[in-house]
XYZ file of C-alpha atoms in Angstrom:
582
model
C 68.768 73.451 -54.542
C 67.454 70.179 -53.352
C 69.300 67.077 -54.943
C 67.523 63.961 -55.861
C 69.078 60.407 -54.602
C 68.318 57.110 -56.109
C 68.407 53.940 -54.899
C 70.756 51.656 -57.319
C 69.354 48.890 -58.169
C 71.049 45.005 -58.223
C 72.687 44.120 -61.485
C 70.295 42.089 -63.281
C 70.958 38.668 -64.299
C 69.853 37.381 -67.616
C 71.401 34.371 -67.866
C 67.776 32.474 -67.296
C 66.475 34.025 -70.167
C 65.478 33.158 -73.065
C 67.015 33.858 -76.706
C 64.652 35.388 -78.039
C 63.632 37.847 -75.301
C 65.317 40.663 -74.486
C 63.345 42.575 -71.960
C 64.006 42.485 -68.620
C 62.266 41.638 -65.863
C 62.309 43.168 -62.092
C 62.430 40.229 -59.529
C 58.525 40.241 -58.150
C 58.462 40.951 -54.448
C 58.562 38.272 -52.163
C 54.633 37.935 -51.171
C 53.114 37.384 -47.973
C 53.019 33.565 -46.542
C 49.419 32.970 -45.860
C 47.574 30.415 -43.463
C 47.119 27.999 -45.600
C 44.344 25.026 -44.818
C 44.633 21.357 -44.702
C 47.616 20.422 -46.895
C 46.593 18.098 -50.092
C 47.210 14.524 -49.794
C 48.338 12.092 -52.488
C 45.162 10.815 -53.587
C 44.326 14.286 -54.065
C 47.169 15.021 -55.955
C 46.394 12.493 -58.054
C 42.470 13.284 -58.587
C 43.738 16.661 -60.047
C 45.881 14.754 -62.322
C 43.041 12.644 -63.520
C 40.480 15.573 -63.809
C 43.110 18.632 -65.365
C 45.456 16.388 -67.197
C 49.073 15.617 -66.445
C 50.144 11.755 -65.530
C 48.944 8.492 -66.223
C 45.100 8.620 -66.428
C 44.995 4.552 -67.201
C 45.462 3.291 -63.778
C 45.081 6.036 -61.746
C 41.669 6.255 -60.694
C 41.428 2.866 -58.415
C 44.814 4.514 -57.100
C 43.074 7.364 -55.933
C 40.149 5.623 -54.590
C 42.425 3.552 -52.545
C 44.280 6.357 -51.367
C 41.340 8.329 -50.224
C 40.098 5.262 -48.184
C 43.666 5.210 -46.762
C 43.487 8.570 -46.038
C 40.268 8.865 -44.527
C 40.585 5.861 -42.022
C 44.228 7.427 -41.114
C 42.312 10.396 -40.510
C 39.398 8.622 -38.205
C 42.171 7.035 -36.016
C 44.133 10.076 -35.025
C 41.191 12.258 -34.906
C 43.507 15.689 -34.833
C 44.188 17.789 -37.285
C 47.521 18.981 -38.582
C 49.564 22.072 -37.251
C 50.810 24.777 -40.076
C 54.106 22.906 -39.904
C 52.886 19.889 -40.906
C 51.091 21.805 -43.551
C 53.480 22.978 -44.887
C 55.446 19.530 -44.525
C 52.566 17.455 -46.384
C 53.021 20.738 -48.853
C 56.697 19.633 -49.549
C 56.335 16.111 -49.628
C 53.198 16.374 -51.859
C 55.586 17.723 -54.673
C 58.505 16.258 -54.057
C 56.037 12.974 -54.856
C 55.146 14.600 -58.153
C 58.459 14.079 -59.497
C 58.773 10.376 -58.235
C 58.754 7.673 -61.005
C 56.082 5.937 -61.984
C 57.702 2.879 -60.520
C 56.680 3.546 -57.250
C 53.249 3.730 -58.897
C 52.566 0.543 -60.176
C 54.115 -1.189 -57.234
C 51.213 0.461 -55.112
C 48.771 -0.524 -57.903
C 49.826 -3.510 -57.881
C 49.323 -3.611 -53.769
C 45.747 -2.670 -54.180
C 44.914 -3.872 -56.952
C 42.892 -6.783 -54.800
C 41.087 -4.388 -53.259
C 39.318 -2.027 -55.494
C 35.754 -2.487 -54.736
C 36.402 -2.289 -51.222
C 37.861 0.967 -51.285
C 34.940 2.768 -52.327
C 33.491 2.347 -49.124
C 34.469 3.088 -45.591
C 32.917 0.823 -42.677
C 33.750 1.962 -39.239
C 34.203 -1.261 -37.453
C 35.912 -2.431 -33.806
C 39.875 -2.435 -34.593
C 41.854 -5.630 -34.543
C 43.167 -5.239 -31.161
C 39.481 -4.696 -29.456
C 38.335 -7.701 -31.703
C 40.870 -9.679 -30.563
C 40.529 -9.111 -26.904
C 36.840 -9.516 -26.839
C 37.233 -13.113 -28.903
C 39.909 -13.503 -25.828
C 37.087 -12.959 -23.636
C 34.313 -14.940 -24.792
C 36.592 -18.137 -25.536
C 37.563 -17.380 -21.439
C 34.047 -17.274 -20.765
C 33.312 -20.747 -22.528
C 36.240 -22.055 -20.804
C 34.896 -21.439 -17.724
C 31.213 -22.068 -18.336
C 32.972 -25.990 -19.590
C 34.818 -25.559 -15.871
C 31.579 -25.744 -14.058
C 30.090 -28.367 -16.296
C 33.173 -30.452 -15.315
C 32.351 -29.690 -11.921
C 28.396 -30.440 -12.030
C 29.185 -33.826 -14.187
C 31.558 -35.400 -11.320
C 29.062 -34.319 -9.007
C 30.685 -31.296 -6.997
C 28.373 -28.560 -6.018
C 29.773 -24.980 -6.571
C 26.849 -23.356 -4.203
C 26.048 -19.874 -3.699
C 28.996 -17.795 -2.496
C 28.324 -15.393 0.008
C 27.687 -11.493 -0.938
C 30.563 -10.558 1.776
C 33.211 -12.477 4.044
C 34.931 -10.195 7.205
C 37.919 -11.949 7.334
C 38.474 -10.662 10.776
C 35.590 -13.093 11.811
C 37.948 -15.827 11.631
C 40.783 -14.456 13.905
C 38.231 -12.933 16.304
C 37.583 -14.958 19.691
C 34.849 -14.915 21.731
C 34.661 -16.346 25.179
C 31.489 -17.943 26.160
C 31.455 -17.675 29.725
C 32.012 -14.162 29.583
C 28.281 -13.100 29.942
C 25.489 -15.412 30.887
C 23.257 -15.114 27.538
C 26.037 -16.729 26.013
C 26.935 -19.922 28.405
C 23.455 -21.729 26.735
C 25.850 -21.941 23.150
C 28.231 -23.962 24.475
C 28.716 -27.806 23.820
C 30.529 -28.731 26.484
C 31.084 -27.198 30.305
C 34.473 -26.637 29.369
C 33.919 -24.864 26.200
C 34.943 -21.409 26.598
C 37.202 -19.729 23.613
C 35.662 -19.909 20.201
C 36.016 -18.340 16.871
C 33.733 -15.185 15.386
C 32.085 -17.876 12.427
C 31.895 -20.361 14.743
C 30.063 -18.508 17.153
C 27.731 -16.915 14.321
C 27.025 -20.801 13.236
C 25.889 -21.456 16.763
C 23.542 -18.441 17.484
C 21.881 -19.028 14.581
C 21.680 -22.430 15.565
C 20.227 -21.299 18.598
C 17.835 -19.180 16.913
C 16.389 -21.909 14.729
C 15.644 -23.421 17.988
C 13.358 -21.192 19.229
C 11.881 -19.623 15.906
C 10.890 -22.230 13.400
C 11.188 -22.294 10.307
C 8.068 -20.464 8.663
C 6.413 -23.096 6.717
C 6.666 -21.180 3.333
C 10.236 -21.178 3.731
C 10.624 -24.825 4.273
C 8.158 -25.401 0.908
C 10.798 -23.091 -1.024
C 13.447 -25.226 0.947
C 12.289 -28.310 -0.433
C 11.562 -27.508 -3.943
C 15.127 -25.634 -4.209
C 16.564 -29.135 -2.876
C 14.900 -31.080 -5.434
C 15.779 -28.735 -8.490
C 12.268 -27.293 -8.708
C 12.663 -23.745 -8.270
C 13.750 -21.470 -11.170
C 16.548 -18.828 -9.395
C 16.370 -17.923 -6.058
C 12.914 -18.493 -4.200
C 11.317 -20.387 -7.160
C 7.918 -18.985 -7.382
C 7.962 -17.338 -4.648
C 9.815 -14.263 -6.656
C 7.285 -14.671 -9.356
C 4.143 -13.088 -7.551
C 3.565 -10.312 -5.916
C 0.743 -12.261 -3.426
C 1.414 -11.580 -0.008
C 3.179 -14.554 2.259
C 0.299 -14.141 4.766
C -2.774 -14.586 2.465
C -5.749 -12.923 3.280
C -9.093 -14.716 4.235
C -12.239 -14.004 3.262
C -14.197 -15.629 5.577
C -12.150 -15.738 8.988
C -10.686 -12.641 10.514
C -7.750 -12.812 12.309
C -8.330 -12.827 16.114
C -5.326 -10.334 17.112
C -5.188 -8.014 14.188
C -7.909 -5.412 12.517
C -7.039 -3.485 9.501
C -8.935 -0.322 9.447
C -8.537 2.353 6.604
C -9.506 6.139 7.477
C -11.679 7.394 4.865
C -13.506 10.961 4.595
C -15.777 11.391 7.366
C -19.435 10.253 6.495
C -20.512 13.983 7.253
C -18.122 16.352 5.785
C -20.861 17.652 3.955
C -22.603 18.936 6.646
C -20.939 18.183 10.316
C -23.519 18.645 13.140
C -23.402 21.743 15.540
C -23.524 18.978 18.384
C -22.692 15.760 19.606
C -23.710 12.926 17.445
C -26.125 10.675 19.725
C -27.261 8.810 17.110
C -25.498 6.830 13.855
C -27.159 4.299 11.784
C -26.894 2.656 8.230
C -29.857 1.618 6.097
C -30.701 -1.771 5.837
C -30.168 -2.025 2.325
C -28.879 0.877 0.624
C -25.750 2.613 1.066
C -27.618 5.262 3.037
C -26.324 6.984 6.968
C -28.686 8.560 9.267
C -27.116 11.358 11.649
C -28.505 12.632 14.687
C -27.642 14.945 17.488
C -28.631 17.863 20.042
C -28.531 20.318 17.131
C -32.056 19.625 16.374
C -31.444 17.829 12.956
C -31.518 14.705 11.264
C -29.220 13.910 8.397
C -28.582 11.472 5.619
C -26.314 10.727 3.526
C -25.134 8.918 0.887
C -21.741 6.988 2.095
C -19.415 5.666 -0.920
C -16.036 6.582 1.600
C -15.321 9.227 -1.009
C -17.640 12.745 -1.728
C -20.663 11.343 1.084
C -23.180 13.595 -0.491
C -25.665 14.299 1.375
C -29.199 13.795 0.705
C -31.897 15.135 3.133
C -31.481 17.264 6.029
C -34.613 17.798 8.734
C -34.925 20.271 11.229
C -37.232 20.024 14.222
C -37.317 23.099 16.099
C -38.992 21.922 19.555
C -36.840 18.561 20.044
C -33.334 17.695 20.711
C -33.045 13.932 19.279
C -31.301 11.406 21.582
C -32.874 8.521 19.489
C -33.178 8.197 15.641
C -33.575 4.784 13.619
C -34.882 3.118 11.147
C -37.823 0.924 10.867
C -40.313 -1.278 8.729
C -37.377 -1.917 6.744
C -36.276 1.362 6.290
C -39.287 3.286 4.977
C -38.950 5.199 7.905
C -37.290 7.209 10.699
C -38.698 7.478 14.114
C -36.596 10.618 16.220
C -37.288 11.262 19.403
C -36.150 12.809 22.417
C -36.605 13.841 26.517
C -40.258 15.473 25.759
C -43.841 13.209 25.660
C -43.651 13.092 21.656
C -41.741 11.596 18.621
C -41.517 12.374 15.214
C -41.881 10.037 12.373
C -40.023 10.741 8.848
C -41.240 8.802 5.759
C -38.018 8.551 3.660
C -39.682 7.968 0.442
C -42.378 11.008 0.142
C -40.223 13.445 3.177
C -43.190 13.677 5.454
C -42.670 14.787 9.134
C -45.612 13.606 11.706
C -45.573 14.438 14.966
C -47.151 11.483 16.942
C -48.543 13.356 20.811
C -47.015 9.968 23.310
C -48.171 7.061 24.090
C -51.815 6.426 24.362
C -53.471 5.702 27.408
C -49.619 6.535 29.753
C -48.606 9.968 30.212
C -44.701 9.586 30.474
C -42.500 12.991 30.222
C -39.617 11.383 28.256
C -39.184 9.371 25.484
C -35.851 9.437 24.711
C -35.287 5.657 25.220
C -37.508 4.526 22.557
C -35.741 1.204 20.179
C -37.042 0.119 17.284
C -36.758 -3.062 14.766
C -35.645 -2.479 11.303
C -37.718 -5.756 10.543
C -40.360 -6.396 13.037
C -42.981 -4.571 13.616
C -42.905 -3.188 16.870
C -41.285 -0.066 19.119
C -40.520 -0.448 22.543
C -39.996 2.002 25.081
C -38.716 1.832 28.267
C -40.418 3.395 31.414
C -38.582 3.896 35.182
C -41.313 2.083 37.010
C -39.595 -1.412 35.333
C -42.208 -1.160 32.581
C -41.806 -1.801 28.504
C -44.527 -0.647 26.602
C -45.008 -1.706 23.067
C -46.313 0.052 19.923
C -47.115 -0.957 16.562
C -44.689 0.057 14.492
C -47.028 1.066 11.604
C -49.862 2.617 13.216
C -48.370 3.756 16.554
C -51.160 2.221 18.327
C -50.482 1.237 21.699
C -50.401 -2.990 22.194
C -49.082 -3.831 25.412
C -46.817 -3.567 28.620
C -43.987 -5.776 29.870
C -43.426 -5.770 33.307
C -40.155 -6.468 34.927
C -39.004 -6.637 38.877
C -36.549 -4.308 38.706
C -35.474 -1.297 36.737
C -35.151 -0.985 33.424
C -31.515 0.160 31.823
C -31.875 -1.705 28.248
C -33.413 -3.408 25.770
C -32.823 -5.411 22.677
C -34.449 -7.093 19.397
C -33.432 -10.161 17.757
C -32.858 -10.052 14.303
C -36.502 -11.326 13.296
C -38.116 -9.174 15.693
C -39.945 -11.566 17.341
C -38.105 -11.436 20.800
C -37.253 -9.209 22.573
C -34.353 -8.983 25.624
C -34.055 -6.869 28.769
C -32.058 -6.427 31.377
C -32.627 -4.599 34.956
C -30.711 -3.155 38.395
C -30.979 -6.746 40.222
C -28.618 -8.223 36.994
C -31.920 -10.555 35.668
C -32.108 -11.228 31.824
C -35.519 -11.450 30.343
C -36.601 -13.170 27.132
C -39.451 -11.999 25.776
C -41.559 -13.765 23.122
C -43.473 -10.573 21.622
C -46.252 -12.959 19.606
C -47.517 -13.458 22.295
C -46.572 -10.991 24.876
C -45.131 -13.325 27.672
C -41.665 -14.503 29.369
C -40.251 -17.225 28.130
C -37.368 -17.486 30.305
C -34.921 -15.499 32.741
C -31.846 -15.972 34.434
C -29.279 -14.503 36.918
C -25.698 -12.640 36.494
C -23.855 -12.556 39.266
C -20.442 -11.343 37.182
C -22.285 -8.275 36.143
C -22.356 -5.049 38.568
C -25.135 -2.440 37.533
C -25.831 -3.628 33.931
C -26.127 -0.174 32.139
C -26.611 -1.989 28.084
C -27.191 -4.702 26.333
C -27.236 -6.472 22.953
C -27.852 -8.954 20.468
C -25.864 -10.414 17.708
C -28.238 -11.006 14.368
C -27.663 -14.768 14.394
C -28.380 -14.881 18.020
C -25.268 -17.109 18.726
C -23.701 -14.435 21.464
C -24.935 -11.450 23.258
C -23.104 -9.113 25.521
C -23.751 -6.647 28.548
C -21.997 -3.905 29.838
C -22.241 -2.402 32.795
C -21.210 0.503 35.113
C -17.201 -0.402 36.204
C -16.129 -0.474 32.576
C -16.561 -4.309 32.432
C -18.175 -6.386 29.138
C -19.574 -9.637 29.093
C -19.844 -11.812 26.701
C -22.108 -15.080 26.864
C -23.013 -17.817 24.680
C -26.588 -18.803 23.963
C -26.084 -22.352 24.036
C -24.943 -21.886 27.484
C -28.225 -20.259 28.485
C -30.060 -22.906 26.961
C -27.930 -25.418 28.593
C -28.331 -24.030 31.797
C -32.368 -23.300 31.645
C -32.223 -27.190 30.936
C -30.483 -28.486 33.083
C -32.242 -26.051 35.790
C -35.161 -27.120 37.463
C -36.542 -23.810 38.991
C -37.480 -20.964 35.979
C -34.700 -18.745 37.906
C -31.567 -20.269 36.741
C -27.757 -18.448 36.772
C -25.532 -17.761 33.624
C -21.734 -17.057 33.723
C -20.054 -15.665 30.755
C -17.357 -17.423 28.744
C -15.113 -14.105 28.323
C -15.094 -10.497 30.276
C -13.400 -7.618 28.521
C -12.050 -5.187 30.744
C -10.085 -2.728 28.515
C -12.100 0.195 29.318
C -12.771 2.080 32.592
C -15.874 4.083 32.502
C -19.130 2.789 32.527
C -20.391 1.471 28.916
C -22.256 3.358 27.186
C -23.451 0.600 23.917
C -22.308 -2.258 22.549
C -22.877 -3.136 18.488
C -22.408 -6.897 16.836
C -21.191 -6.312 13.053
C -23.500 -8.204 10.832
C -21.360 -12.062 10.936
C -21.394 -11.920 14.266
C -17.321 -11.783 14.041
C -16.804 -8.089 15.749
C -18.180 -6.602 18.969
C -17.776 -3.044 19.432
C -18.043 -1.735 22.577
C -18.003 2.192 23.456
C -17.992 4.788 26.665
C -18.745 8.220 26.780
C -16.981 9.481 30.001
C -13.085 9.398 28.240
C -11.539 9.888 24.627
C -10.751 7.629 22.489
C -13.104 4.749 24.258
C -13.638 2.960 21.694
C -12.476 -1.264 21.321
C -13.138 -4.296 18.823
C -13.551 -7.650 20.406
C -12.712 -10.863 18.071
C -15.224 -13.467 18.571
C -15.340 -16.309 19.151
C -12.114 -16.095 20.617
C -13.131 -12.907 22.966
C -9.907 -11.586 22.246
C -9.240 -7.337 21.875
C -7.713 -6.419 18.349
C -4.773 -4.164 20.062
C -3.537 -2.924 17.028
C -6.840 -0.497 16.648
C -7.224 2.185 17.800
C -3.958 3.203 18.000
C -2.693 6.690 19.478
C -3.327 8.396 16.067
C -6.623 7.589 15.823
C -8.099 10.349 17.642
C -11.657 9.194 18.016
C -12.554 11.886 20.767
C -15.470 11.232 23.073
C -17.362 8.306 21.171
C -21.140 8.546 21.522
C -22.204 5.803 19.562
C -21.325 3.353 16.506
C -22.663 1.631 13.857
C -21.851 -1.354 11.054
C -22.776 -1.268 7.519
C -24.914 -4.026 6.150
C -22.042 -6.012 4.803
C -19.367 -4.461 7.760
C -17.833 -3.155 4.803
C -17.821 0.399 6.312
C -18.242 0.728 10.285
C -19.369 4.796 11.711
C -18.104 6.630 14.875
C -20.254 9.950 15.991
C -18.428 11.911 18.609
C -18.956 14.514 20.418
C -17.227 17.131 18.239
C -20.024 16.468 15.729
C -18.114 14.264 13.267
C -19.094 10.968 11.972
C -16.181 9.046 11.431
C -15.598 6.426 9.014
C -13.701 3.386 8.237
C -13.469 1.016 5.569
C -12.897 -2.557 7.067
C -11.005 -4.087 3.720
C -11.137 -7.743 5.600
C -15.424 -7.733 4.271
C -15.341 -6.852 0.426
C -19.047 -5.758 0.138
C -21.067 -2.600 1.824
């Protein structure tokens, strides 16, 4: 038989209770401690008191604001919050300062008591210390801003201090007879050991010597001296101008700048070398000419070049196509007895059957006048026979000793200027179909061009040994004055002889400032002459430029753009940002 076991229970002590009860109570078991959050504070404490009842609700309430500012700000500086042990430590204290007297209380009333209104708010400021260290700052700063006042009022100048000081430049020796560069700093023949910043002093001494000062430097010099300048440089810091200003109106004699823009034919490259390359007189309008058969234009703005016409002729491979009667028309022609004229306002293509009256096989050196009103073209028997521009009549023949190899108009179109084989110039007056005057090169060897600049101030010739000269018109009148035979001889005031193969063209810009001279027979033959100094810009073309066999060139009206046709088809072109127009 199973027996049943109790536990016996702990005698029960009544003492606690009260008279009137009786009943007794079992001890409640001991419950669970639980995590308990942030412990209450005294302002707390005392908020309860306030709200529930229990205390002194007369002065408490500024007490608790007070306390909760205290609290708060105590709470911004440590910026941690308590660990269960101090929990349950803030727990303890909290009651234990229930019990306190109210003693205690009105002494800490009476400590805020001046202070009620400000308690209500809390303003997160810079502490004391950080205040006072920055007030320790500033009143160093003003001390030492009143140093160098003292300093500028009894005249001592502080000067710039330098950026960095090696102080091994000091203990460093140099000996100046040591290498023979060196010997020219010394001051005496005996002078030998010196120190590093002594020897820096003297080569920059020496350097001074041969470099001089830049005179933009000695203008900010001067004005820094005399208290003008505002900071370093003065207003030389306040631009962004360029030291070297750019002219408009003179060009720098050893120095081109060139910019690469989209090539004038991207649109539609030729199939063939381009032979001819020339801009319309007055509209921003490129001609484009070549072996392929076809004559192009386009519309150049160095960015899209649309192009506008293309013309195909199916029997002729054009050598020669320009403009004439100021640009109303294109005459194209070629090495067969006929020419083709294009009328660029209405597109019509006539074929004009030679020259009337002379049965030649070739016409592919035909030249024309954008402003006169005549085409020449030249024979081999030393002949120039002249048409009429508008109605292709035939009006007469210029006979010269020798051959032929080129021919030029003036600007007006009323002269015209050839030169032969046996180095003889001609002038021609075409009004009335005569010589006015020729003279004798003896510099030249096999003249193979020739041409004109448009204010007739220079002209140049080029001939077979890669050689261009360039003469001065006053000259030629000087000399066919003072001569007293009509056969008088020239020399020319500069010969360029950068290139090596015979010249192929030479092309004046339109201020007479640039002569471009080209060869066929090499890459990259291609050179701008400064005038009137007859110098070669050398910093164009450069060995990027990449030109390949030039065939011929051209300037726009305003040398604002200037063409290249090669032999790869491409017209090439570049914006000359010295000219501002087109």
């Amino acid at each position: 038989m199973a027996t049943l076991t109790t536990k016996r229970e702990a005698p029960i002590n009544n003492d606690n209770l009260s008279g009137d009860e009786d009943r007794v109570e079992r001890p409640a078991p001991k419950a669970k401690r639980s995590r308990k959050g942030p412990a209450k504070s005294r302002a707390e404490v005392d908020l309860e008191k306030l709200v529930f009842g229990g205390g002194d609700e007369k002065d408490l309430g500024s007490d608790i604001f007070s306390k909760i500012g205290q609290e708060v700000s105590a709470f911004m500086d440590t910026g941690s919050e308590a660990s269960d042990s101090e929990t349950d430590a803030e727990v303890d204290s909290a009651s234990d300062e229930e019990d306190e007297g109210n003693d205690d209380e009105e002494e800490e009333e009476e400590d805020d008591e001046p202070s009620k209104d400000d308690s209500l708010f809390f303003v997160d400021t810079v502490r004391d210390e950080d205040m006072a260290h920055s007030e320790s700052d500033s009143d160093a700063e003003e001390g030492s801003e009143s140093e160098e006042e003292v300093l500028e009022q009894e005249g001592e100048s502080t000067g710039p201090k330098a950026a960095w000081v090696d102080d091994d430049m000091q203990s460093a020796q140099v000996a100046l007879k040591a290498q023979s560069r060196s010997r020219k700093l010394r001051e005496t023949q005996s002078d030998n050991l010196v120190s590093g910043d002594i020897y820096e002093e003297r080569l920059r001494q020496q350097f001074q010597k041969i470099h001089a000062v830049p005179q933009w430097a000695a203008d900010v010099q001067a004005s820094h001296d005399l208290g003008e300048d505002d900071g370093i440089g003065g207003d030389l810091l306040k631009t962004t101008k360029s030291l070297l200003s750019k002219s408009s109106t003179v060009l720098q004699p050893t120095r081109i700048d060139t910019v690469r823009v989209r090539n004038a034919n991207h649109v539609a490259p030729s199939q063939s070398a381009v032979l001819s390359i020339q801009f319309h007189p007055t509209s921003n309008v490129l001609l484009t000419a070549g072996l392929d058969k076809t004559l192009r234009l386009f519309e150049v703005d160095g960015k899209e070049n649309h192009k506008i016409q293309s013309i195909y002729f199916k029997d002729l491979s054009v050598t020669t196509a320009q403009f004439i009667r100021g640009g109303q028309e294109v005459v194209v022609s070629g090495r067969r007895g006929y020419y083709y004229s294009v009328d660029v306002e209405q597109g019509s293509v006539n074929r004009i059957n030679g020259i009337p009256g002379h049965k030649m096989p070739s016409l592919e050196f035909m030249r024309g006048n954008i402003n006169g009103d005549r085409l020449a073209v030249m024979s081999n028997g030393g002949q120039i026979h002249l048409l009429s521009a508008r109605t292709k009549q035939f009006i007469h023949t210029l006979p010269m000793n020798g051959v032929v190899r080129d021919i030029s108009f003036t600007a007006d179109g009323n002269y015209l200027w050839s030169t032969g084989l046996d180095n003889e110039v001609y002038q021609w007056d075409l009004r009335q179909n005569r010589c006015l005057s020729r003279w004798h090169d003896s510099t030249a060897f096999r003249p193979t061009c020739l041409g004109l600049s448009q204010d007739g101030s220079y002209y140049a010739s080029g001939d077979n040994s890669g050689v261009v000269n360039i003469y001065d018109t006053n000259s030629v009148i000087a000399g066919q004055a003072a001569s007293d035979s009509s056969m008088f001889n020239v020399k020319p005031f500069k010969s360029v002889n950068n290139l090596t193969t015979s010249i192929r063209g030479v092309k004046f810009n339109h201020s007479s400032e640039i002569l471009g001279i080209f060869s066929r027979h090499k890459a990259d033959q291609l050179k701008l002459v400064h005038l009137p100094t007859g110098s070669v810009f050398a910093n164009w073309p450069s060995m990027s430029s990449h030109l390949g066999n030039v065939q011929c060139i051209d300037f726009s009206p305003q040398s604002g753009f200037m063409a290249v046709g090669n032999d790869s088809g491409k017209a090439l072109l570049y914006r000359l940002p010295h000219y501002q127009g087109y």
